[in-house]
Coordinates of C-alpha atoms in Angstrom, one line a residue:
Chain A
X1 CA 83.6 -28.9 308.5
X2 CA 86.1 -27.8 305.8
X3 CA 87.8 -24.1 306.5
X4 CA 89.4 -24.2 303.1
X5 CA 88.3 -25.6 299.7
X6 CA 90.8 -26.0 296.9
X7 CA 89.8 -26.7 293.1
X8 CA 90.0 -28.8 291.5
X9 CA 91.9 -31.8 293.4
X10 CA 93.6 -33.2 290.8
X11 CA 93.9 -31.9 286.9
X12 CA 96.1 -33.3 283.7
X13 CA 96.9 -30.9 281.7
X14 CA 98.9 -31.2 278.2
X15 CA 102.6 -29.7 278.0
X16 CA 102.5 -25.8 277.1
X17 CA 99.2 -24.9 278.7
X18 CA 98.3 -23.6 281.5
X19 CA 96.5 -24.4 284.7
X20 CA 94.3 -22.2 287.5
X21 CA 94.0 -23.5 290.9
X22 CA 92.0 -21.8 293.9
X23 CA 92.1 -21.6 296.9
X24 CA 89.2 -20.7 299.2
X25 CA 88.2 -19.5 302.6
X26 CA 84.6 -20.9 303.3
X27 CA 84.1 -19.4 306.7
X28 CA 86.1 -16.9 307.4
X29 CA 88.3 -13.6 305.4
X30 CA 92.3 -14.9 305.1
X31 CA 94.7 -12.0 305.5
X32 CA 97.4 -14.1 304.2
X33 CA 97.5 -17.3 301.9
X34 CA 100.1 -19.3 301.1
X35 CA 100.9 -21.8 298.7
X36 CA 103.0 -24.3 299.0
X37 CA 104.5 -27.2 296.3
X38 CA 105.5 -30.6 297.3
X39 CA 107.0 -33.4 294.7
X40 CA 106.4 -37.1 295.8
X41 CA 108.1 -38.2 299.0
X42 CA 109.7 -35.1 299.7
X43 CA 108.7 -32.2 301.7
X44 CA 106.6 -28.8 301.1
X45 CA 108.2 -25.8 299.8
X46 CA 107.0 -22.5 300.3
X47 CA 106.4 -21.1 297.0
X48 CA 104.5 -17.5 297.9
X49 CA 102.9 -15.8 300.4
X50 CA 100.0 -13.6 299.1
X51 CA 98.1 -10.7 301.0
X52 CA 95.0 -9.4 299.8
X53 CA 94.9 -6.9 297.4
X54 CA 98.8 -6.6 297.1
X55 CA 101.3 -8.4 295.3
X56 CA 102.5 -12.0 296.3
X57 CA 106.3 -12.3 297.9
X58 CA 107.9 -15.0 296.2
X59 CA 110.5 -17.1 297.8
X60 CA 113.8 -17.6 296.1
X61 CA 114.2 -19.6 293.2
X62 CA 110.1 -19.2 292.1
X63 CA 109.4 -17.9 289.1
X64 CA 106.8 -15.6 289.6
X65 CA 106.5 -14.9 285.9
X66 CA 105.3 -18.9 285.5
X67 CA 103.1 -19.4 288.6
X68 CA 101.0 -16.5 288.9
X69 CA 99.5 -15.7 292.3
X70 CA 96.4 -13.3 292.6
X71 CA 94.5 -12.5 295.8
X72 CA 91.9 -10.3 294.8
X73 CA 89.6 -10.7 297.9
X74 CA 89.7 -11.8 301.6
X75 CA 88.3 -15.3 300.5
X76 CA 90.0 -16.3 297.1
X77 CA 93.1 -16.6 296.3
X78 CA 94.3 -18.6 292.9
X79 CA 98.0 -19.9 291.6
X80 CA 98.3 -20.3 287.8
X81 CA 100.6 -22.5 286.3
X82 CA 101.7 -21.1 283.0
X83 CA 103.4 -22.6 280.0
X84 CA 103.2 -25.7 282.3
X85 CA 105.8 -28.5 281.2
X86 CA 106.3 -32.1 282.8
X87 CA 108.8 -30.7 285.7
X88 CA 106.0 -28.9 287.1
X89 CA 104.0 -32.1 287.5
X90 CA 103.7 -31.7 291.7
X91 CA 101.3 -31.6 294.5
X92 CA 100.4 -28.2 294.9
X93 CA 99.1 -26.8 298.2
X94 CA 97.2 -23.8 300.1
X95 CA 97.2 -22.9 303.4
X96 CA 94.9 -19.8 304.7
X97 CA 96.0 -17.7 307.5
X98 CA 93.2 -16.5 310.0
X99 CA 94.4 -14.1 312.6
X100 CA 96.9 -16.4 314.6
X101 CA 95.7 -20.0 313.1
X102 CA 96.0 -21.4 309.9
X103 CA 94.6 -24.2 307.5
X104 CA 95.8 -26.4 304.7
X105 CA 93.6 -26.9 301.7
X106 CA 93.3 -30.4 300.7
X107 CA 95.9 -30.2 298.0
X108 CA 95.6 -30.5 293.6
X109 CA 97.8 -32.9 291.6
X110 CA 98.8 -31.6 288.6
X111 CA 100.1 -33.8 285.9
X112 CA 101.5 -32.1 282.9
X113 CA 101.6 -34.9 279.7
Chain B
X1 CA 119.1 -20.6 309.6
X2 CA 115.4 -21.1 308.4
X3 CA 116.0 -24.7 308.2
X4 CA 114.0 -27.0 310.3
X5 CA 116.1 -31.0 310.3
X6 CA 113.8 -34.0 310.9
X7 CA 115.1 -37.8 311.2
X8 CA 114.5 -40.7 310.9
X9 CA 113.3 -40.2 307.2
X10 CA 111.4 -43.5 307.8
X11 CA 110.5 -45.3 310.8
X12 CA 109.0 -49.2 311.7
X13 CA 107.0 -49.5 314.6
X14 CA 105.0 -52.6 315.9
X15 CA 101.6 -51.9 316.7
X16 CA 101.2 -51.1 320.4
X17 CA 104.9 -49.5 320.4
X18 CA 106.1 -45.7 320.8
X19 CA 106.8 -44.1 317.6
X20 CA 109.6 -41.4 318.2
X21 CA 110.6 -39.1 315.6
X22 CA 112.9 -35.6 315.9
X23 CA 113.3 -32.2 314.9
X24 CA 115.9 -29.9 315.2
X25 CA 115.8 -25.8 314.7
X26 CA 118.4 -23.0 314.4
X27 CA 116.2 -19.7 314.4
X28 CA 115.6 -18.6 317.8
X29 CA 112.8 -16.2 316.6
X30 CA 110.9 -19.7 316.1
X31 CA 107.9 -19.5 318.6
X32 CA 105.7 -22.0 317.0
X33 CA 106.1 -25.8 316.6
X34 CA 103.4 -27.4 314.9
X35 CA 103.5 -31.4 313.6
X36 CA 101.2 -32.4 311.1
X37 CA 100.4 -35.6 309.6
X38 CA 99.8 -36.3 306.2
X39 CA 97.9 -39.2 304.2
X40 CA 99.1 -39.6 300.2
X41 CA 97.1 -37.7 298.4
X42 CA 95.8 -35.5 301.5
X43 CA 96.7 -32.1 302.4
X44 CA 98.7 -32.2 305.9
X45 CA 96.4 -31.6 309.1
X46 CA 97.9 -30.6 312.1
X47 CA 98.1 -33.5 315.0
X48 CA 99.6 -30.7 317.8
X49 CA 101.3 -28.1 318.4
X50 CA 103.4 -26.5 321.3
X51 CA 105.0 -22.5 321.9
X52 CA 108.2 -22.6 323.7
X53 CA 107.1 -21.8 326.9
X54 CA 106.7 -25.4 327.8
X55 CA 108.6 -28.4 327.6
X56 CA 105.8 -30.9 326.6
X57 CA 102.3 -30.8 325.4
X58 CA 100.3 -34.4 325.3
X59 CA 97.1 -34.7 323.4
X60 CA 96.1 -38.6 323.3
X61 CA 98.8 -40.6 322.7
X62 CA 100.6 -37.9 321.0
X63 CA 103.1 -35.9 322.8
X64 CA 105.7 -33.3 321.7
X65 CA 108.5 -32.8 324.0
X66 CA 110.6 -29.3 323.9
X67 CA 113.8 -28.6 324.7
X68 CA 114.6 -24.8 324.1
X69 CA 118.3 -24.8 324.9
X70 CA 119.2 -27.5 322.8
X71 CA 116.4 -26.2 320.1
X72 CA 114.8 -29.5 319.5
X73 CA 111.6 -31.0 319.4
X74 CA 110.1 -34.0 319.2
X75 CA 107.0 -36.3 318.4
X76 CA 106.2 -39.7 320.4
X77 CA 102.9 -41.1 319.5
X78 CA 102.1 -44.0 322.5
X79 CA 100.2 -47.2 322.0
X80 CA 100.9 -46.5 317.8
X81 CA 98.4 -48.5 315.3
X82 CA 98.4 -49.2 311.8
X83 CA 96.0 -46.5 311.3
X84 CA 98.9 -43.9 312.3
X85 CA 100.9 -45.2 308.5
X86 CA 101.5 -42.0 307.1
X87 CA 103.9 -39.3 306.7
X88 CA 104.9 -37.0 309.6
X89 CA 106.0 -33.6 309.2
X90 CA 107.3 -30.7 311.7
X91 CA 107.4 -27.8 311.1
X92 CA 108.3 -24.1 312.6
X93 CA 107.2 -20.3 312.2
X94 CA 107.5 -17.0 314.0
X95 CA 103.9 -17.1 314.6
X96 CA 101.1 -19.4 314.1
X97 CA 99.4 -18.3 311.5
X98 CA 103.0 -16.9 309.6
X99 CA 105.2 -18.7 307.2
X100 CA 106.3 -22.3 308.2
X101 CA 109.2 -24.1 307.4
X102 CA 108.9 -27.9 307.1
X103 CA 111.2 -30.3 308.1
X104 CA 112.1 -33.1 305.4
X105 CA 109.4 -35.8 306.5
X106 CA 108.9 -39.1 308.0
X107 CA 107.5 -41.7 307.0
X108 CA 105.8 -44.0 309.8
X109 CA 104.6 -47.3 308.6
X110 CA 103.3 -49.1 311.6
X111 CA 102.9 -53.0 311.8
X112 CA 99.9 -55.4 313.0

């Protein structure tokens, strides 16, 4: 069965809103998450890397100030989109680390009209 | 040095043929070399994985062959069927369950 659940899978959303997805580990506590962004026919980026209970470590060029990351317990972790505009229209992507394995969540697609 | 190169970017295979695609790495603290596949609309899943410390790992008809001094890696999936269509990705971290860095993608479309 699933080791991560994401929510929602897919969400429009109109231009200056903004938009929670989360991430979640159903059987087991993630010491690390991270989310990841991937435009169509391209590759993913590594957006963030969250720990639980601390802040996330955003990779270069992320605004942290637009996609908030909060990790507040061992199983949950969600990325919101602020102030979302058209650009940010992407496949977005968690992945949960479990002592040495990880898993990918199944992925949202956000469309910002 | 955290980049990870994959080609092709897009591949044609008959069904029944070998499906070959490449990766190559420049950070030698890379120990883990994970390929996942990915369906549109899916999240990726991981098809296998190998550490370093061997030159080739098969599972099925997919193998991933390692070659440590020349840092590259690749995918062959034997015997490939239309139900293999999708996008390939490699990938590399320092550990499995750290940060990985994705190669650009390959799309495999395989014909009946």
């Amino acid at each position: 069965g699933a080791v991560v659940s994401q929510h929602p899978s897919w969400v429009i959303c109109k231009s200056g809103t903004s938009v929670k997805i989360e991430c979640r580990s159903l059987d087991f506590q993630a010491t690390t998450m991270f989310w990841y962004r991937q435009f169509p026919k391209q590759s993913l980026m590594l957006m963030a890397t969250s720990n639980e209970g601390s802040k996330a470590t955003y990779e270069q060029g992320v605004e942290k100030d637009k996609f908030l990351i909060n990790h507040a317990s061992l199983t949950l972790s969600t990325l919101t989109v602020t102030s979302a505009h058209p650009e940010d229209s992407s496949f977005y992507i968690c992945r949960i680390s479990v002592n040495t394995e990880a898993f990918f969540g199944q992925g949202t697609r956000l469309t910002v009209v | 040095q955290q980049q990870v190169k994959q080609s092709p970017q897009s591949l044609i295979v008959q069904k029944g043929g070998i499906s070959i695609i490449n990766c190559a790495y420049e950070n030698t603290a890379f120990d883990y070399f994970p390929w996942y596949q990915q369906f549109p609309g899916k999240g990726p899943a991981l098809l296998i994985a190998i550490r370093p410390d061997v030159s080739e790992k098969k599972e099925g008809r997919f193998t991933i062959s390692f070659n440590k001094s020349a840092k590259q890696f690749s995918l062959h999936i034997m015997d490939s069927q239309p139900g293999d269509s999708a996008t390939y990705f490699c990938a590399a971290s320092r550990n499995q369950g750290g940060k990985l860095i994705f190669g650009q993608g390959t799309e495999l479309s395989v014909k009946p």
